[in-house]
Short mmCIF file of C-alpha atoms in Angstrom, two decimals:
data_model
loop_
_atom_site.label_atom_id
_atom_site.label_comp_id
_atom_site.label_asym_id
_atom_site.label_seq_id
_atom_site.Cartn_x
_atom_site.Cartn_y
_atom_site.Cartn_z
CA UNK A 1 24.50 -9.06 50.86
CA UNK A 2 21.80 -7.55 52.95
CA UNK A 3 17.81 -8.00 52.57
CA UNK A 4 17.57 -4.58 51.05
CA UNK A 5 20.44 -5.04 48.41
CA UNK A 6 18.86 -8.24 47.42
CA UNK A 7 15.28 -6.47 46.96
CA UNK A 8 16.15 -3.71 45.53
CA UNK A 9 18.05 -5.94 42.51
CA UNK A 10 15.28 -7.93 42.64
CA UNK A 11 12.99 -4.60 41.62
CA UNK A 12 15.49 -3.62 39.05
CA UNK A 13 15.82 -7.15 37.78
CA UNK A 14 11.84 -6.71 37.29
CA UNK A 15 12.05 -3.52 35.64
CA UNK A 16 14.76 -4.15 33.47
CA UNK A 17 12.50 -7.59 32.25
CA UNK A 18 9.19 -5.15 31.77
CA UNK A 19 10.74 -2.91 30.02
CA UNK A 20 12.32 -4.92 27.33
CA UNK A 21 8.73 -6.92 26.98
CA UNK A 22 7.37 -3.37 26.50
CA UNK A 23 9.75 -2.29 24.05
CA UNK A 24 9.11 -6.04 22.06
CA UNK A 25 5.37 -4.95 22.00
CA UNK A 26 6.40 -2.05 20.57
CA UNK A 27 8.47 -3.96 18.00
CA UNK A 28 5.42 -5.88 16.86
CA UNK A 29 3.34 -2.71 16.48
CA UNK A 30 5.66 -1.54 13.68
CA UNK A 31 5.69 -5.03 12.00
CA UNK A 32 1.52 -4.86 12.23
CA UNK A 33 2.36 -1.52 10.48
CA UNK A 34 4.62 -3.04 7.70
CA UNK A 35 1.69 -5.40 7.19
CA UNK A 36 -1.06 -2.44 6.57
CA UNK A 37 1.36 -0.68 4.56
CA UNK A 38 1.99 -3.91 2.73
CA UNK A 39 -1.83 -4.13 2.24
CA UNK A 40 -2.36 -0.44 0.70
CA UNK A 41 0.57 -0.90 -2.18
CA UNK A 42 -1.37 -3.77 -3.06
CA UNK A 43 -5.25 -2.41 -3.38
CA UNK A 44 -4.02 1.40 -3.00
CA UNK A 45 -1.81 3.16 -5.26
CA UNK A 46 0.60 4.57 -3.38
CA UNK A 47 0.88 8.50 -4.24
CA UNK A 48 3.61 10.21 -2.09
CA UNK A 49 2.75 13.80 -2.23
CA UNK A 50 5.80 15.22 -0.31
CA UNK A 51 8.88 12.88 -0.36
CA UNK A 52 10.98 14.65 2.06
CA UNK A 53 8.09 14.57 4.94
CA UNK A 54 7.11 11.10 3.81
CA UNK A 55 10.85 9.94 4.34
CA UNK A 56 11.51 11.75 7.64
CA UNK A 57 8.41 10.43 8.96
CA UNK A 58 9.35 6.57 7.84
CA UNK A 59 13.19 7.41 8.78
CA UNK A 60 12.01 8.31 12.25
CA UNK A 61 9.73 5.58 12.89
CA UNK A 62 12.22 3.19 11.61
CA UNK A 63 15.04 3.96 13.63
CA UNK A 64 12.72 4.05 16.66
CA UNK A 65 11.37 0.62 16.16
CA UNK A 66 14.76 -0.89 15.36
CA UNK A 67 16.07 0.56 18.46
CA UNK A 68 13.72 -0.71 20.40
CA UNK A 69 13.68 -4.48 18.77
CA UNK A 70 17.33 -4.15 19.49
CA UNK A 71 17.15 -3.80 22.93
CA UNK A 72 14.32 -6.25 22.95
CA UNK A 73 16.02 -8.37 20.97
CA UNK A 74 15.65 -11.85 22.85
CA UNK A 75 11.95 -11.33 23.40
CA UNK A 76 9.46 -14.02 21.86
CA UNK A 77 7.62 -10.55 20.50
CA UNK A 78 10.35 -9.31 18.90
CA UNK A 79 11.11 -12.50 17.36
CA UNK A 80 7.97 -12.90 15.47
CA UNK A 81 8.09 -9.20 14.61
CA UNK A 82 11.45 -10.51 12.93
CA UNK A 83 9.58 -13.08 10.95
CA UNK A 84 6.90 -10.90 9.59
CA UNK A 85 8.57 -8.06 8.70
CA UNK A 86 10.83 -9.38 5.36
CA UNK A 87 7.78 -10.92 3.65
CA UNK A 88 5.50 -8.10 4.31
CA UNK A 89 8.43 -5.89 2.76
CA UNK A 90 7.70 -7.78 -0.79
CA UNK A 91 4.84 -6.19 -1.65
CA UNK A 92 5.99 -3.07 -0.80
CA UNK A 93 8.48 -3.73 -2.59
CA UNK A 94 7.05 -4.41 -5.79
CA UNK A 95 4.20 -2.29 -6.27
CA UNK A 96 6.04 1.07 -4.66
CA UNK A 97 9.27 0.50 -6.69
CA UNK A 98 11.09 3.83 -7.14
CA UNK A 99 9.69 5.09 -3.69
CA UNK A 100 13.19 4.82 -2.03
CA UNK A 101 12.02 6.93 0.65
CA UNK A 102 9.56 3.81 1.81
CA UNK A 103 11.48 1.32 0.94
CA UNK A 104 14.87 2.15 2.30
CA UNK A 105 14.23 2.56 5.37
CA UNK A 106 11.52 -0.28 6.36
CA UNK A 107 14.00 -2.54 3.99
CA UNK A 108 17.10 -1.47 6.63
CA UNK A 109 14.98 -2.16 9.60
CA UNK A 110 13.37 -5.45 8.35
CA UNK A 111 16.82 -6.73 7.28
CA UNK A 112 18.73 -5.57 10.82
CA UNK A 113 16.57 -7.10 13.17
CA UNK A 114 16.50 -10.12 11.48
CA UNK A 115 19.73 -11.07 11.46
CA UNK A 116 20.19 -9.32 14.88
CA UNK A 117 16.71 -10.99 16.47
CA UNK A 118 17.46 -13.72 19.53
CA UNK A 119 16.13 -16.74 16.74
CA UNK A 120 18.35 -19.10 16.42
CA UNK A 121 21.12 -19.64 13.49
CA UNK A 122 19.09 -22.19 12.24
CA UNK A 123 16.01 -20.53 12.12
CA UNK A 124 17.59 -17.96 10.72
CA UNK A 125 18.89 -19.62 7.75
CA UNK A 126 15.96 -21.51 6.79
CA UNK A 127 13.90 -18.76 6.76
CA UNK A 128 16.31 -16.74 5.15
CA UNK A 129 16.76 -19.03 2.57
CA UNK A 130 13.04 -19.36 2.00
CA UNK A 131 12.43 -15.30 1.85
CA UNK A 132 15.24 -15.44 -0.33
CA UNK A 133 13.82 -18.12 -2.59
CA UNK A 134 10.21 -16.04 -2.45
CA UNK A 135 11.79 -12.49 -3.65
CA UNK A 136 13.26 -14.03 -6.39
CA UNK A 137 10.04 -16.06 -7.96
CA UNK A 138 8.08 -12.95 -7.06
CA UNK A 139 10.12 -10.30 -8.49
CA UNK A 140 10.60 -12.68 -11.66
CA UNK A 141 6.91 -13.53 -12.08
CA UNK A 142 6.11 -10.08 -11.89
CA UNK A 143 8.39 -9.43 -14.54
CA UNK A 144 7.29 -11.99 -17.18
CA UNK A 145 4.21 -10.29 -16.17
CA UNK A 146 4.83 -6.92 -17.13
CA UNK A 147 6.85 -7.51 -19.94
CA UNK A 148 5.44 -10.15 -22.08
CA UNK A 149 1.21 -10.00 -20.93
CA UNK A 150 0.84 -6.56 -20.28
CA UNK A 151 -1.08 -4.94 -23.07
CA UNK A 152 1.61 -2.38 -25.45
CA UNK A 153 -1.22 0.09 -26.29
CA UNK A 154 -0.33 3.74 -25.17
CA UNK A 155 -2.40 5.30 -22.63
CA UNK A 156 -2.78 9.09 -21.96
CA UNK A 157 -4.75 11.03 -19.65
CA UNK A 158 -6.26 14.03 -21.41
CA UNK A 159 -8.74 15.54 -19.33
CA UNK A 160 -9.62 14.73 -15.55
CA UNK A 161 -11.89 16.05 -13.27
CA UNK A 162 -14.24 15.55 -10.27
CA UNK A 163 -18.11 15.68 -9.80
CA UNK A 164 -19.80 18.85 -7.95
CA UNK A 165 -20.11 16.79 -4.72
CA UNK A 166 -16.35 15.81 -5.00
CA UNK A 167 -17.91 11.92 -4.96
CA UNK A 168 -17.00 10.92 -8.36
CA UNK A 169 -14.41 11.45 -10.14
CA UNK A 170 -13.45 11.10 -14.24
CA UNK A 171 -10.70 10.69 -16.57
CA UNK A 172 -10.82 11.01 -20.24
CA UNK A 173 -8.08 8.42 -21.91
CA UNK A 174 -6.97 8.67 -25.41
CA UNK A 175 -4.76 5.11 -26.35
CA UNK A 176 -2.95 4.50 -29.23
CA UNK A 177 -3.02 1.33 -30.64
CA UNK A 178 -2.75 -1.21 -33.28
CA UNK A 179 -6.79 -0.65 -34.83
CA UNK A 180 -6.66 3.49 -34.92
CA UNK A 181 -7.08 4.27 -30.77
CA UNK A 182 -9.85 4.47 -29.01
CA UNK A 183 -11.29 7.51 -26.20
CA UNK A 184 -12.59 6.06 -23.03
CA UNK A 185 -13.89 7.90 -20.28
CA UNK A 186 -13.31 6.38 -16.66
CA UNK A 187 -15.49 6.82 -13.61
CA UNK A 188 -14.47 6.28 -9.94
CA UNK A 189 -15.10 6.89 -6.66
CA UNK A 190 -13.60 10.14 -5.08
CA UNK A 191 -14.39 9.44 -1.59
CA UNK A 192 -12.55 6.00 -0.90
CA UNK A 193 -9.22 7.24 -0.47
CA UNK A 194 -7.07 7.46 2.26
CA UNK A 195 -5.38 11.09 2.38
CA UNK A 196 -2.97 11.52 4.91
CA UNK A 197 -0.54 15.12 5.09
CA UNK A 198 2.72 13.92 3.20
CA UNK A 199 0.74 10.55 0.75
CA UNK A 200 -2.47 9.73 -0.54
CA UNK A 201 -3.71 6.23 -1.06
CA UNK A 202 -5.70 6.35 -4.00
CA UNK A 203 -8.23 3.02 -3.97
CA UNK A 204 -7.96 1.27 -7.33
CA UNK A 205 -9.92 -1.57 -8.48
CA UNK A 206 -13.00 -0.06 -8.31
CA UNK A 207 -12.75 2.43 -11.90
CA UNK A 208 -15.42 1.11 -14.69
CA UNK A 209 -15.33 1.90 -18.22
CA UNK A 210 -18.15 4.55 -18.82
CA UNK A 211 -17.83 5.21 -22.34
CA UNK A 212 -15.47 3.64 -25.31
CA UNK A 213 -15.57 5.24 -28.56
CA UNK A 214 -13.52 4.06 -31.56
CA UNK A 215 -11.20 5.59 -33.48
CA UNK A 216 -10.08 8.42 -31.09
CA UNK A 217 -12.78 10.66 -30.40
CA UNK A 218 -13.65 14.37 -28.72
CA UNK A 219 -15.25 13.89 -25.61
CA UNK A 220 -17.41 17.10 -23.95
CA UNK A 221 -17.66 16.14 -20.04
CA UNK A 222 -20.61 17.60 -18.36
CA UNK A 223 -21.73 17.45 -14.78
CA UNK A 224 -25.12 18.48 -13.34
CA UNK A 225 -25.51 17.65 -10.04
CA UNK A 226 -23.70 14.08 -9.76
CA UNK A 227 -24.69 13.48 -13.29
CA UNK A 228 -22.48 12.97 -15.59
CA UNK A 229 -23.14 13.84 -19.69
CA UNK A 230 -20.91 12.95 -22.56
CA UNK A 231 -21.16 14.88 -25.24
CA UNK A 232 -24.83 16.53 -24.44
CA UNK A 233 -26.09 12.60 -23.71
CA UNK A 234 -26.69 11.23 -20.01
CA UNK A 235 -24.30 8.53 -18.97
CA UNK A 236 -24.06 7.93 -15.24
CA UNK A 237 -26.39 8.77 -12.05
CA UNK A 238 -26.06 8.01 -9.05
CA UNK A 239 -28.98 6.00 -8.54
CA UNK A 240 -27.93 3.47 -11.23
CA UNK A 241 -24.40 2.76 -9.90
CA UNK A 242 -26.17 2.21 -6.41
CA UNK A 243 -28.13 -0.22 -8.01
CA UNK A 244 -26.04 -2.28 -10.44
CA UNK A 245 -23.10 -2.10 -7.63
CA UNK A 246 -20.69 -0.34 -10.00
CA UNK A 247 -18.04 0.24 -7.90
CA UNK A 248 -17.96 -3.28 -5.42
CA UNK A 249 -15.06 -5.22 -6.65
CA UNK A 250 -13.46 -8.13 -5.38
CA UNK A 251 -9.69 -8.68 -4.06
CA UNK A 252 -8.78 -9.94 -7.37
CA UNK A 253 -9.39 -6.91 -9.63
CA UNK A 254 -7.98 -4.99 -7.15
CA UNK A 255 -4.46 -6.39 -7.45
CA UNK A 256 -4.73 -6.38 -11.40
#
């Protein structure tokens, strides 16, 4: 084989190897993005505003990545990318349940490359058996959760509405419960979310209790300016949620 052949191999050989490490880099982008999505069901609430958009988009992106971590498969990227992906999936998972169009396709990517990453069979199975072992104490801890120490009082929004600045928002809440029902109205913030064209990511954690009255009770909302009057009385400015730090939480209340 002459000098040439040999070099020219050589250069392919090269830009075969570059190409795959790109395409692993690539790979461990979209598991970084599994990760932030992961992070937004948990402290977001997850509001898909046009399904079919939202699941083209995901679809798209999906098959993409997966092609590429195919290809790249072998590469010590890729491999990690392989690892991270399943347990970031959980809290998707759990706190976007009924979203199919999220789920579906992130779960058929996470699951493919991980049996179809360059790991080893042993590696394999023991994590397997571990994320296995994780969904399955999550998913039933979650449900003892839900069902036996979340509270069975009825909630229903009856009024909602935002503050002249768009900064604050409201909702009026009748519930129905055991001692006659009660009328709260709930303040947030309006400019914490993250809106993007087909989902919003509505920030949660950060609501507070403004006014309780018991039993149920008419409530007259009234802005002026960025104050906000219930029933003809003053109950929030500005100033004194700046102050008393109404709407700093930590990571805790967030996930409750």
């Amino acid at each position: 084989m002459s000098t040439d052949v040999k070099k020219k191999n050589e250069s392919l050989s090269d830009y075969r190897i570059w190409l795959k490490r790109s395409a692993s880099v690539i790979g461990l982008v979209y598991a970084v993005y599994i990760c932030v999505l992961a992070y937004r069901s948990l402290f977001y609430i997850v509001d898909i505003t046009k399904p079919v958009m939202f699941g083209a988009y995901i679809s798209c992106l999906s098959a993409g990545a997966l092609a590429m971590m195919i290809y790249s498969r072998k590469q010590i990227a890729t491999r990690i990318a392989s690892f991270i992906m399943l347990p970031a999936l959980l809290p998707i998972v759990i706190m976007c349940m009924g979203s199919w169009e999220l789920i579906i396709p992130i779960g058929i990517c996470a699951v493919v490359i991980f049996f179809a990453s360059g790991a080893t069979e042993g590696t394999k199975t023991l994590l397997g058996t571990i994320y296995l072992l994780l969904y399955i104490l999550t998913v039933l801890a979650y449900f003892l959760f839900t069902t036996y120490l979340a509270s069975s009082a009825v909630k229903k929004t009856i009024e909602s509405g935002v503050s002249p600045s768009a900064k604050y928002r409201y909702e009026v809440i009748n519930t129905s419960d055991s001692s006659n029902g009660s009328t709260t109205v709930i303040l947030e913030p309006n400019d914490m979310d993250i809106v993007k064209r087909s989902v919003t990511y509505k920030v949660k954690g950060c609501d507070r209790n403004l006014c309780v009255k018991r039993p149920v009770t008419e409530m007259k909302i009234e802005w002026k300016d960025d104050d906000l009057y219930i029933n003809g009385e003053r109950w929030f400015t500005p100033e004194q949620a700046e102050k008393g730090k109404w709407f700093e939480t930590d990571l805790i209340s967030k996930l409750m």
